[in-house]
Amino acid sequence: MSTQTDLQSQPVEELKAFLRFPSISTQPEHAPDLDSCAEWLREKLSSIGLEAAVHSTPGSPVVVAATPRDPAKRTVLIYGHYDVQPPDPLEGWTTPPFEPRIEEGRIYARGAADNKGQILAHILGVAETLHEKGSLPVNVIFLIEGEEEIGSPNLEEFLREHREELACDLVAISDTAMAPGNKPALTYALRGIAAMELVVRGPARDLHSGLFGGAVANPVTVLSRLIASLHDENGRVRIPGFYDAVRPLEPWERTAASDLENASGGDDAIRELAGVTQLVGEKGFSTIERIGARPTAEVNGIGGGYQGAGTKTVLPKEAFAKLTFRLVADQDPAVILAAAEEYLRSQTPPGVLLEVITGHSGAAYQSDPNSPDGLAARKALAGAFGADPLLLRDGGSIPILATLKEILGVDSYLLGLANPDSRIHSPDENMLIENFLGGIRMNRLLLEALG
Ligand code: BES
Ligand code: ZN
């Protein structure tokens, strides 16, 4: 339980300072805020005794900080990100997104649970251990980037250039969530992602919908049909070959999924978190399996035609949609994007032009929760949160995970700290202060268990 003293403690004050930076990576006008946030982190990391630097990239800077490398010790790389999603829609927030507010044991701000609360918990855990013991049981490297929320476009090259400096035995990440009911969980799989934008172009200009309607293909109608053609009536994606590489669930994973369902309130809890009256999805799989272990096609945005007040009788010249596919092992993002484009082109009627713009992508990632490091991670979570962690496959993505494995040759362990009702990417994002403070304890136990 958090006490009043905790809520006013130094760690929480520091978290507030970190949360005041509007470090929105997708909006170019916020580049100076990303720079100053990176500099704030560098100062924080160097003030606790680490060798810290801000490295510029063609995009947002990367912050790296490390203890001196003792060859007799193992090396843990702690990865996280200081960039955040846009706070929109602003009117959904109870108080402004970059003015942190504390209420009933939670801190509200954009980035609180994705990923500033978690990464600061790791920093403060290291700081406490260094302060008390003078050294850590392992070598630690912090790698904190500013472009995770836009698909980490510059991190791969950075990893290649700094692979020696970043050489490590494993990666620890807390940029994921606890299980429903705020139960501790080790996430052993995350979905991958592949982004695509569609533009359907029709007439040379917006037309009068009475004078031309009935004779000219309407791009909004065409796009709507294209989107509708992505799924069949059983919730399956209709793109040929979409499921070919999907790795089936192992028997132990189906057991872990049903343990999770039983321990965490099942579909009712998920319905409640989503604010819906009914859950839908691919037939033949439980909700937990649909979210963590099955690939999907989602529309993230759509536009075209008149959007203002009242009516306007227009036949619009174009329409667009932004799509993302969530992928699982062993789907290849490039193969999926190519198959999607081919399928959508085959569904496009004459009279319009379909433009397909592919965006960022990252493959799905899985690590073994029963490996020695997986067991050490579970021990640290159990010690910090007082219950054996559940094993989770989660639906979100951290696009760099597969690349970390490829370039550094090491596995990532996901010790999520976000409360499931943290509303990440939504208005009123928040983190339970007890999770943040528990994260500091967890870091200390983790480094001990890995040492
Ligand atoms: N922290 C999330 C991912 C996450 C959250 C995984 C909770 C599991 C549980 C991450 O910052 C995120 O949101 N990633 C984006 C990546 C994308 C924009 C390239 C995502 O998943 O949408
Ligand atoms: Zn995140």
GROMACS .gro file of C-alpha atoms and ligand atoms in nm:
model
  474
    1MET     CA    1   0.000   0.000   0.000
    2SER     CA    2   0.123   0.347  -0.076
    3THR     CA    3   0.128   0.593   0.210
    4GLN     CA    4   0.100   0.968   0.200
    5THR     CA    5   0.478   0.992   0.250
    6ASP     CA    6   0.537   0.778  -0.060
    7LEU     CA    7   0.319   1.007  -0.266
    8GLN     CA    8   0.529   1.308  -0.184
    9SER     CA    9   0.857   1.125  -0.196
   10GLN     CA   10   1.158   1.229  -0.397
   11PRO     CA   11   1.108   0.955  -0.661
   12VAL     CA   12   0.761   1.085  -0.738
   13GLU     CA   13   0.886   1.444  -0.762
   14GLU     CA   14   1.148   1.328  -1.012
   15LEU     CA   15   0.888   1.139  -1.210
   16LYS     CA   16   0.680   1.456  -1.231
   17ALA     CA   17   0.976   1.648  -1.372
   18PHE     CA   18   1.035   1.375  -1.633
   19LEU     CA   19   0.666   1.378  -1.730
   20ARG     CA   20   0.658   1.752  -1.792
   21PHE     CA   21   0.850   1.718  -2.120
   22PRO     CA   22   0.606   1.688  -2.414
   23SER     CA   23   0.843   1.444  -2.587
   24ILE     CA   24   0.606   1.349  -2.872
   25SER     CA   25   0.819   1.176  -3.133
   26THR     CA   26   0.572   1.177  -3.420
   27GLN     CA   27   0.534   1.557  -3.427
   28PRO     CA   28   0.838   1.740  -3.573
   29GLU     CA   29   0.762   2.060  -3.381
   30HIS     CA   30   0.842   1.873  -3.058
   31ALA     CA   31   1.204   1.794  -3.157
   32PRO     CA   32   1.339   2.051  -2.903
   33ASP     CA   33   1.134   1.883  -2.626
   34LEU     CA   34   1.285   1.546  -2.714
   35ASP     CA   35   1.632   1.703  -2.700
   36SER     CA   36   1.574   1.857  -2.359
   37CYS     CA   37   1.417   1.538  -2.223
   38ALA     CA   38   1.723   1.340  -2.338
   39GLU     CA   39   1.949   1.594  -2.170
   40TRP     CA   40   1.745   1.567  -1.847
   41LEU     CA   41   1.798   1.190  -1.854
   42ARG     CA   42   2.170   1.226  -1.917
   43GLU     CA   43   2.203   1.455  -1.616
   44LYS     CA   44   1.999   1.221  -1.399
   45LEU     CA   45   2.205   0.917  -1.503
   46SER     CA   46   2.534   1.093  -1.455
   47SER     CA   47   2.426   1.230  -1.115
   48ILE     CA   48   2.386   0.873  -0.987
   49GLY     CA   49   2.742   0.791  -1.091
   50LEU     CA   50   2.705   0.645  -1.441
   51GLU     CA   51   2.902   0.744  -1.748
   52ALA     CA   52   2.621   0.899  -1.954
   53ALA     CA   53   2.600   1.049  -2.303
   54VAL     CA   54   2.340   1.181  -2.545
   55HIS     CA   55   2.402   1.058  -2.900
   56SER     CA   56   2.240   1.241  -3.186
   57THR     CA   57   2.081   1.046  -3.473
   58PRO     CA   58   1.901   1.165  -3.787
   59GLY     CA   59   1.593   1.165  -3.558
   60SER     CA   60   1.563   1.194  -3.179
   61PRO     CA   61   1.874   1.143  -2.964
   62VAL     CA   62   1.962   0.815  -2.793
   63VAL     CA   63   2.073   0.823  -2.429
   64VAL     CA   64   2.332   0.566  -2.320
   65ALA     CA   65   2.469   0.533  -1.967
   66ALA     CA   66   2.678   0.261  -1.811
   67THR     CA   67   2.869   0.146  -1.508
   68PRO     CA   68   3.239   0.079  -1.565
   69ARG     CA   69   3.263  -0.266  -1.728
   70ASP     CA   70   3.394  -0.527  -1.484
   71PRO     CA   71   3.483  -0.832  -1.697
   72ALA     CA   72   3.414  -1.062  -1.401
   73LYS     CA   73   3.046  -0.960  -1.396
   74ARG     CA   74   2.756  -1.025  -1.629
   75THR     CA   75   2.615  -0.727  -1.820
   76VAL     CA   76   2.248  -0.629  -1.825
   77LEU     CA   77   2.122  -0.381  -2.082
   78ILE     CA   78   1.810  -0.196  -1.965
   79TYR     CA   79   1.615  -0.067  -2.264
   80GLY     CA   80   1.338   0.191  -2.258
   81HIS     CA   81   1.207   0.498  -2.436
   82TYR     CA   82   1.149   0.860  -2.336
   83ASP     CA   83   0.926   0.949  -2.631
   84VAL     CA   84   0.549   0.943  -2.596
   85GLN     CA   85   0.240   0.917  -2.814
   86PRO     CA   86   0.044   1.234  -2.895
   87PRO     CA   87  -0.198   1.319  -2.615
   88ASP     CA   88  -0.492   1.359  -2.854
   89PRO     CA   89  -0.783   1.385  -2.812
   90LEU     CA   90  -0.706   1.662  -2.562
   91GLU     CA   91  -1.065   1.705  -2.453
   92GLY     CA   92  -1.056   1.350  -2.312
   93TRP     CA   93  -0.812   1.453  -2.037
   94THR     CA   94  -0.932   1.553  -1.691
   95THR     CA   95  -0.624   1.778  -1.650
   96PRO     CA   96  -0.356   1.874  -1.908
   97PRO     CA   97  -0.143   1.576  -2.025
   98PHE     CA   98   0.196   1.733  -1.949
   99GLU     CA   99   0.103   1.872  -1.606
  100PRO     CA  100   0.134   1.560  -1.389
  101ARG     CA  101  -0.142   1.519  -1.133
  102ILE     CA  102  -0.164   1.277  -0.842
  103GLU     CA  103  -0.499   1.140  -0.736
  104GLU     CA  104  -0.590   0.831  -0.538
  105GLY     CA  105  -0.249   0.670  -0.562
  106ARG     CA  106  -0.204   0.729  -0.933
  107ILE     CA  107   0.003   0.975  -1.130
  108TYR     CA  108  -0.171   1.103  -1.441
  109ALA     CA  109   0.023   1.231  -1.747
  110ARG     CA  110   0.108   1.123  -2.102
  111GLY     CA  111   0.401   0.884  -2.070
  112ALA     CA  112   0.336   0.793  -1.703
  113ALA     CA  113   0.305   0.421  -1.784
  114ASP     CA  114   0.456   0.424  -2.133
  115ASN     CA  115   0.745   0.441  -2.059
  116LYS     CA  116   0.868   0.717  -1.827
  117GLY     CA  117   0.746   0.565  -1.498
  118GLN     CA  118   0.907   0.231  -1.572
  119ILE     CA  119   1.240   0.360  -1.699
  120LEU     CA  120   1.276   0.599  -1.405
  121ALA     CA  121   1.201   0.311  -1.166
  122HIS     CA  122   1.499   0.124  -1.313
  123ILE     CA  123   1.723   0.429  -1.284
  124LEU     CA  124   1.622   0.487  -0.923
  125GLY     CA  125   1.669   0.119  -0.837
  126VAL     CA  126   2.026   0.136  -0.966
  127ALA     CA  127   2.076   0.467  -0.781
  128GLU     CA  128   1.962   0.317  -0.449
  129THR     CA  129   2.185   0.013  -0.482
  130LEU     CA  130   2.487   0.225  -0.577
  131HIS     CA  131   2.417   0.461  -0.289
  132GLU     CA  132   2.391   0.179  -0.034
  133LYS     CA  133   2.650  -0.066  -0.161
  134GLY     CA  134   2.884   0.140  -0.376
  135SER     CA  135   2.860  -0.106  -0.665
  136LEU     CA  136   2.615  -0.329  -0.853
  137PRO     CA  137   2.613  -0.710  -0.871
  138VAL     CA  138   2.620  -0.682  -1.254
  139ASN     CA  139   2.740  -0.432  -1.512
  140VAL     CA  140   2.450  -0.215  -1.627
  141ILE     CA  141   2.396  -0.030  -1.953
  142PHE     CA  142   2.094   0.196  -2.002
  143LEU     CA  143   1.980   0.239  -2.362
  144ILE     CA  144   1.694   0.489  -2.373
  145GLU     CA  145   1.568   0.594  -2.712
  146GLY     CA  146   1.333   0.868  -2.833
  147GLU     CA  147   1.166   0.701  -3.131
  148GLU     CA  148   1.001   0.384  -3.003
  149GLU     CA  149   0.652   0.518  -3.064
  150ILE     CA  150   0.730   0.573  -3.433
  151GLY     CA  151   0.888   0.234  -3.493
  152SER     CA  152   1.252   0.306  -3.391
  153PRO     CA  153   1.363   0.412  -3.743
  154ASN     CA  154   1.720   0.504  -3.640
  155LEU     CA  155   1.794   0.257  -3.364
  156GLU     CA  156   1.901  -0.035  -3.580
  157GLU     CA  157   2.186   0.163  -3.729
  158PHE     CA  158   2.278   0.294  -3.384
  159LEU     CA  159   2.295  -0.064  -3.251
  160ARG     CA  160   2.518  -0.169  -3.538
  161GLU     CA  161   2.753   0.124  -3.483
  162HIS     CA  162   2.770   0.076  -3.105
  163ARG     CA  163   2.747  -0.301  -3.084
  164GLU     CA  164   3.069  -0.333  -2.885
  165GLU     CA  165   2.982  -0.065  -2.633
  166LEU     CA  166   2.636  -0.227  -2.598
  167ALA     CA  167   2.756  -0.588  -2.577
  168CYS     CA  168   2.563  -0.760  -2.298
  169ASP     CA  169   2.430  -1.091  -2.168
  170LEU     CA  170   2.061  -1.002  -2.173
  171VAL     CA  171   1.816  -0.714  -2.210
  172ALA     CA  172   1.568  -0.618  -1.937
  173ILE     CA  173   1.262  -0.411  -2.028
  174SER     CA  174   0.963  -0.293  -1.826
  175ASP     CA  175   0.779  -0.120  -2.110
  176THR     CA  176   0.489  -0.366  -2.081
  177ALA     CA  177   0.203  -0.422  -1.841
  178MET     CA  178   0.105  -0.633  -1.544
  179ALA     CA  179  -0.173  -0.889  -1.587
  180PRO     CA  180  -0.541  -0.788  -1.543
  181GLY     CA  181  -0.609  -0.727  -1.175
  182ASN     CA  182  -0.263  -0.567  -1.152
  183LYS     CA  183  -0.102  -0.904  -1.090
  184PRO     CA  184   0.273  -0.935  -1.157
  185ALA     CA  185   0.354  -1.093  -1.493
  186LEU     CA  186   0.652  -1.185  -1.703
  187THR     CA  187   0.567  -1.114  -2.066
  188TYR     CA  188   0.739  -1.377  -2.278
  189ALA     CA  189   0.601  -1.274  -2.618
  190LEU     CA  190   0.501  -0.950  -2.787
  191ARG     CA  191   0.337  -0.909  -3.124
  192GLY     CA  192   0.519  -0.754  -3.416
  193ILE     CA  193   0.378  -0.475  -3.627
  194ALA     CA  194   0.367  -0.365  -3.990
  195ALA     CA  195   0.216  -0.030  -4.090
  196MET     CA  196   0.059   0.070  -4.420
  197GLU     CA  197  -0.130   0.372  -4.550
  198LEU     CA  198  -0.383   0.348  -4.834
  199VAL     CA  199  -0.490   0.636  -5.056
  200VAL     CA  200  -0.770   0.583  -5.304
  201ARG     CA  201  -0.766   0.849  -5.576
  202GLY     CA  202  -1.068   0.911  -5.797
  203PRO     CA  203  -1.172   1.221  -5.992
  204ALA     CA  204  -0.925   1.502  -6.063
  205ARG     CA  205  -1.106   1.727  -5.815
  206ASP     CA  206  -1.390   1.717  -5.563
  207LEU     CA  207  -1.713   1.697  -5.764
  208HIS     CA  208  -2.080   1.788  -5.719
  209SER     CA  209  -2.229   1.463  -5.589
  210GLY     CA  210  -2.557   1.525  -5.774
  211LEU     CA  211  -2.407   1.611  -6.110
  212PHE     CA  212  -2.158   1.320  -6.108
  213GLY     CA  213  -2.284   1.074  -5.844
  214GLY     CA  214  -2.390   0.746  -6.006
  215ALA     CA  215  -2.139   0.784  -6.289
  216VAL     CA  216  -1.807   0.825  -6.106
  217ALA     CA  217  -1.652   0.584  -5.853
  218ASN     CA  218  -1.657   0.736  -5.504
  219PRO     CA  219  -1.314   0.690  -5.335
  220VAL     CA  220  -1.468   0.677  -4.986
  221THR     CA  221  -1.700   0.395  -5.092
  222VAL     CA  222  -1.417   0.208  -5.261
  223LEU     CA  223  -1.192   0.245  -4.958
  224SER     CA  224  -1.470   0.131  -4.723
  225ARG     CA  225  -1.516  -0.184  -4.932
  226LEU     CA  226  -1.141  -0.247  -4.932
  227ILE     CA  227  -1.133  -0.219  -4.555
  228ALA     CA  228  -1.438  -0.442  -4.522
  229SER     CA  229  -1.267  -0.700  -4.742
  230LEU     CA  230  -0.986  -0.745  -4.487
  231HIS     CA  231  -1.190  -0.979  -4.261
  232ASP     CA  232  -1.430  -1.267  -4.316
  233GLU     CA  233  -1.741  -1.332  -4.107
  234ASN     CA  234  -1.537  -1.540  -3.858
  235GLY     CA  235  -1.300  -1.254  -3.782
  236ARG     CA  236  -1.017  -1.405  -3.985
  237VAL     CA  237  -0.796  -1.191  -4.206
  238ARG     CA  238  -0.868  -1.269  -4.572
  239ILE     CA  239  -0.527  -1.183  -4.719
  240PRO     CA  240  -0.402  -1.501  -4.890
  241GLY     CA  241  -0.105  -1.649  -4.703
  242PHE     CA  242  -0.157  -1.425  -4.398
  243TYR     CA  243  -0.155  -1.717  -4.152
  244ASP     CA  244   0.099  -1.938  -4.333
  245ALA     CA  245   0.394  -1.867  -4.101
  246VAL     CA  246   0.197  -1.840  -3.774
  247ARG     CA  247   0.358  -2.060  -3.510
  248PRO     CA  248   0.088  -2.260  -3.329
  249LEU     CA  249   0.056  -2.230  -2.952
  250GLU     CA  250   0.245  -2.495  -2.756
  251PRO     CA  251   0.037  -2.698  -2.508
  252TRP     CA  252   0.207  -2.525  -2.210
  253GLU     CA  253   0.113  -2.188  -2.361
  254ARG     CA  254  -0.254  -2.279  -2.379
  255THR     CA  255  -0.229  -2.381  -2.011
  256ALA     CA  256  -0.055  -2.049  -1.926
  257ALA     CA  257  -0.329  -1.860  -2.117
  258SER     CA  258  -0.606  -2.033  -1.925
  259ASP     CA  259  -0.422  -1.987  -1.591
  260LEU     CA  260  -0.402  -1.620  -1.676
  261GLU     CA  261  -0.770  -1.609  -1.765
  262ASN     CA  262  -0.868  -1.778  -1.437
  263ALA     CA  263  -0.638  -1.566  -1.223
  264SER     CA  264  -0.726  -1.232  -1.373
  265GLY     CA  265  -1.101  -1.204  -1.410
  266GLY     CA  266  -1.132  -1.344  -1.763
  267ASP     CA  267  -1.335  -1.172  -2.033
  268ASP     CA  268  -1.529  -0.961  -1.783
  269ALA     CA  269  -1.209  -0.785  -1.675
  270ILE     CA  270  -1.106  -0.718  -2.036
  271ARG     CA  271  -1.456  -0.593  -2.129
  272GLU     CA  272  -1.440  -0.358  -1.834
  273LEU     CA  273  -1.090  -0.230  -1.926
  274ALA     CA  274  -1.199  -0.168  -2.286
  275GLY     CA  275  -1.533  -0.010  -2.193
  276VAL     CA  276  -1.733  -0.233  -2.431
  277THR     CA  277  -2.039  -0.448  -2.379
  278GLN     CA  278  -1.915  -0.737  -2.588
  279LEU     CA  279  -1.583  -0.874  -2.709
  280VAL     CA  280  -1.542  -0.991  -3.069
  281GLY     CA  281  -1.268  -1.159  -3.268
  282GLU     CA  282  -1.133  -1.461  -3.447
  283LYS     CA  283  -1.340  -1.775  -3.385
  284GLY     CA  284  -1.169  -2.068  -3.215
  285PHE     CA  285  -0.948  -1.868  -2.977
  286SER     CA  286  -0.998  -1.724  -2.629
  287THR     CA  287  -0.972  -1.347  -2.580
  288ILE     CA  288  -0.630  -1.377  -2.421
  289GLU     CA  289  -0.510  -1.587  -2.715
  290ARG     CA  290  -0.660  -1.346  -2.970
  291ILE     CA  291  -0.477  -1.054  -2.811
  292GLY     CA  292  -0.141  -1.217  -2.749
  293ALA     CA  293  -0.100  -1.504  -2.989
  294ARG     CA  294  -0.298  -1.428  -3.305
  295PRO     CA  295  -0.224  -1.176  -3.579
  296THR     CA  296  -0.471  -0.902  -3.670
  297ALA     CA  297  -0.546  -0.625  -3.921
  298GLU     CA  298  -0.660  -0.293  -3.771
  299VAL     CA  299  -0.767   0.042  -3.910
  300ASN     CA  300  -0.608   0.322  -3.703
  301GLY     CA  301  -0.749   0.615  -3.896
  302ILE     CA  302  -0.967   0.698  -4.193
  303GLY     CA  303  -1.054   1.015  -4.378
  304GLY     CA  304  -1.199   1.161  -4.693
  305GLY     CA  305  -1.476   1.395  -4.799
  306TYR     CA  306  -1.643   1.672  -4.605
  307GLN     CA  307  -1.569   1.671  -4.229
  308GLY     CA  308  -1.717   2.006  -4.120
  309ALA     CA  309  -2.049   2.102  -3.964
  310GLY     CA  310  -2.374   2.043  -4.152
  311THR     CA  311  -2.374   1.883  -4.496
  312LYS     CA  312  -2.186   1.931  -4.820
  313THR     CA  313  -2.289   1.742  -5.130
  314VAL     CA  314  -1.949   1.642  -5.254
  315LEU     CA  315  -1.807   1.340  -5.430
  316PRO     CA  316  -1.456   1.352  -5.286
  317LYS     CA  317  -1.150   1.313  -5.505
  318GLU     CA  318  -0.970   1.087  -5.255
  319ALA     CA  319  -0.986   0.893  -4.933
  320PHE     CA  320  -0.719   0.751  -4.704
  321ALA     CA  321  -0.683   0.495  -4.431
  322LYS     CA  322  -0.398   0.409  -4.195
  323LEU     CA  323  -0.363   0.039  -4.120
  324THR     CA  324  -0.144  -0.170  -3.894
  325PHE     CA  325  -0.110  -0.546  -3.886
  326ARG     CA  326  -0.011  -0.704  -3.554
  327LEU     CA  327   0.205  -1.007  -3.620
  328VAL     CA  328   0.314  -1.314  -3.429
  329ALA     CA  329   0.611  -1.549  -3.461
  330ASP     CA  330   0.715  -1.643  -3.735
  331GLN     CA  331   0.540  -1.395  -3.967
  332ASP     CA  332   0.777  -1.175  -4.167
  333PRO     CA  333   0.658  -0.810  -4.177
  334ALA     CA  334   0.789  -0.759  -4.532
  335VAL     CA  335   0.607  -1.069  -4.659
  336ILE     CA  336   0.284  -0.961  -4.489
  337LEU     CA  337   0.302  -0.607  -4.632
  338ALA     CA  338   0.360  -0.744  -4.983
  339ALA     CA  339   0.075  -0.995  -4.950
  340ALA     CA  340  -0.158  -0.724  -4.817
  341GLU     CA  341  -0.077  -0.491  -5.105
  342GLU     CA  342  -0.132  -0.760  -5.364
  343TYR     CA  343  -0.464  -0.860  -5.210
  344LEU     CA  344  -0.591  -0.501  -5.179
  345ARG     CA  345  -0.496  -0.429  -5.541
  346SER     CA  346  -0.687  -0.739  -5.650
  347GLN     CA  347  -0.994  -0.601  -5.468
  348THR     CA  348  -0.972  -0.250  -5.619
  349PRO     CA  349  -1.239  -0.182  -5.884
  350PRO     CA  350  -1.176   0.016  -6.204
  351GLY     CA  351  -1.221   0.393  -6.199
  352VAL     CA  352  -0.986   0.468  -5.908
  353LEU     CA  353  -0.616   0.443  -5.838
  354LEU     CA  354  -0.489   0.274  -5.521
  355GLU     CA  355  -0.171   0.413  -5.371
  356VAL     CA  356  -0.005   0.199  -5.103
  357ILE     CA  357   0.257   0.353  -4.876
  358THR     CA  358   0.432   0.110  -4.644
  359GLY     CA  359   0.547   0.235  -4.305
  360HIS     CA  360   0.748   0.109  -4.009
  361SER     CA  361   0.760  -0.254  -3.910
  362GLY     CA  362   0.909  -0.487  -3.652
  363ALA     CA  363   0.885  -0.865  -3.615
  364ALA     CA  364   0.718  -1.040  -3.322
  365TYR     CA  365   0.939  -1.147  -3.034
  366GLN     CA  366   0.942  -1.442  -2.797
  367SER     CA  367   1.181  -1.539  -2.516
  368ASP     CA  368   1.184  -1.841  -2.286
  369PRO     CA  369   1.032  -1.772  -1.943
  370ASN     CA  370   1.192  -2.095  -1.816
  371SER     CA  371   1.551  -2.007  -1.908
  372PRO     CA  372   1.783  -1.921  -1.614
  373ASP     CA  373   1.739  -1.547  -1.685
  374GLY     CA  374   1.363  -1.592  -1.728
  375LEU     CA  375   1.352  -1.759  -1.385
  376ALA     CA  376   1.565  -1.480  -1.235
  377ALA     CA  377   1.323  -1.222  -1.378
  378ARG     CA  378   1.028  -1.412  -1.229
  379LYS     CA  379   1.201  -1.423  -0.891
  380ALA     CA  380   1.255  -1.046  -0.895
  381LEU     CA  381   0.889  -0.982  -0.984
  382ALA     CA  382   0.770  -1.220  -0.712
  383GLY     CA  383   0.993  -1.052  -0.454
  384ALA     CA  384   0.887  -0.700  -0.548
  385PHE     CA  385   0.513  -0.763  -0.581
  386GLY     CA  386   0.453  -1.049  -0.338
  387ALA     CA  387   0.304  -1.306  -0.579
  388ASP     CA  388   0.438  -1.548  -0.836
  389PRO     CA  389   0.420  -1.377  -1.176
  390LEU     CA  390   0.180  -1.503  -1.438
  391LEU     CA  391   0.317  -1.574  -1.785
  392LEU     CA  392   0.183  -1.341  -2.049
  393ARG     CA  393   0.185  -1.303  -2.424
  394ASP     CA  394   0.087  -0.944  -2.485
  395GLY     CA  395  -0.054  -0.779  -2.792
  396GLY     CA  396   0.147  -0.455  -2.808
  397SER     CA  397   0.480  -0.421  -2.986
  398ILE     CA  398   0.830  -0.301  -2.913
  399PRO     CA  399   0.961  -0.298  -3.267
  400ILE     CA  400   1.333  -0.316  -3.182
  401LEU     CA  401   1.317  -0.646  -2.989
  402ALA     CA  402   1.384  -0.874  -3.286
  403THR     CA  403   1.668  -0.643  -3.396
  404LEU     CA  404   1.827  -0.648  -3.048
  405LYS     CA  405   1.838  -1.025  -3.076
  406GLU     CA  406   1.979  -1.009  -3.427
  407ILE     CA  407   2.251  -0.752  -3.361
  408LEU     CA  408   2.347  -0.809  -2.997
  409GLY     CA  409   2.260  -1.179  -3.001
  410VAL     CA  410   2.079  -1.167  -2.668
  411ASP     CA  411   1.729  -1.225  -2.534
  412SER     CA  412   1.497  -0.963  -2.390
  413TYR     CA  413   1.294  -1.022  -2.073
  414LEU     CA  414   0.983  -0.814  -2.024
  415LEU     CA  415   0.905  -0.730  -1.662
  416GLY     CA  416   0.602  -0.507  -1.715
  417LEU     CA  417   0.516  -0.242  -1.459
  418ALA     CA  418   0.216  -0.063  -1.615
  419ASN     CA  419  -0.114  -0.122  -1.438
  420PRO     CA  420  -0.358  -0.279  -1.686
  421ASP     CA  421  -0.592   0.019  -1.648
  422SER     CA  422  -0.309   0.265  -1.721
  423ARG     CA  423  -0.480   0.390  -2.042
  424ILE     CA  424  -0.156   0.406  -2.240
  425HIS     CA  425  -0.207   0.583  -2.577
  426SER     CA  426  -0.544   0.709  -2.440
  427PRO     CA  427  -0.652   1.019  -2.249
  428ASP     CA  428  -0.589   1.012  -1.872
  429GLU     CA  429  -0.287   0.782  -1.900
  430ASN     CA  430  -0.177   0.700  -1.547
  431MET     CA  431   0.051   0.484  -1.340
  432LEU     CA  432  -0.022   0.344  -0.996
  433ILE     CA  433   0.241   0.491  -0.766
  434GLU     CA  434   0.272   0.153  -0.595
  435ASN     CA  435   0.372   0.001  -0.929
  436PHE     CA  436   0.633   0.272  -0.981
  437LEU     CA  437   0.778   0.221  -0.631
  438GLY     CA  438   0.750  -0.157  -0.673
  439GLY     CA  439   0.949  -0.114  -0.993
  440ILE     CA  440   1.236   0.037  -0.795
  441ARG     CA  441   1.237  -0.268  -0.564
  442MET     CA  442   1.208  -0.498  -0.864
  443ASN     CA  443   1.515  -0.346  -1.029
  444ARG     CA  444   1.720  -0.405  -0.716
  445LEU     CA  445   1.607  -0.768  -0.687
  446LEU     CA  446   1.655  -0.827  -1.059
  447LEU     CA  447   2.017  -0.715  -1.064
  448GLU     CA  448   2.081  -0.931  -0.757
  449ALA     CA  449   1.914  -1.236  -0.914
  450LEU     CA  450   2.107  -1.193  -1.239
  451GLY     CA  451   2.443  -1.135  -1.071
  452BES     N1  452   0.489   0.013  -2.432
  452BES     C1  453   0.424  -0.014  -2.555
  452BES     C2  454   0.407  -0.161  -2.587
  452BES     C3  455   0.331  -0.245  -2.487
  452BES     C4  456   0.250  -0.191  -2.390
  452BES     C5  457   0.343  -0.381  -2.495
  452BES     C6  458   0.181  -0.273  -2.300
  452BES     C7  459   0.276  -0.462  -2.408
  452BES     C8  460   0.194  -0.409  -2.309
  452BES     C9  461   0.502   0.052  -2.666
  452BES     O1  462   0.558   0.175  -2.631
  452BES    C10  463   0.408   0.081  -2.780
  452BES     O2  464   0.300   0.129  -2.761
  452BES     N2  465   0.452   0.048  -2.899
  452BES    C11  466   0.381   0.078  -3.017
  452BES    C12  467   0.479   0.056  -3.129
  452BES    C13  468   0.441   0.117  -3.259
  452BES    C14  469   0.392   0.256  -3.252
  452BES    C15  470   0.553   0.103  -3.359
  452BES    C16  471   0.259  -0.011  -3.033
  452BES     O3  472   0.258  -0.126  -2.987
  452BES     O4  473   0.161   0.038  -3.089
  453ZN      ZN  474   0.629   0.198  -2.458
   0.00000   0.00000   0.00000
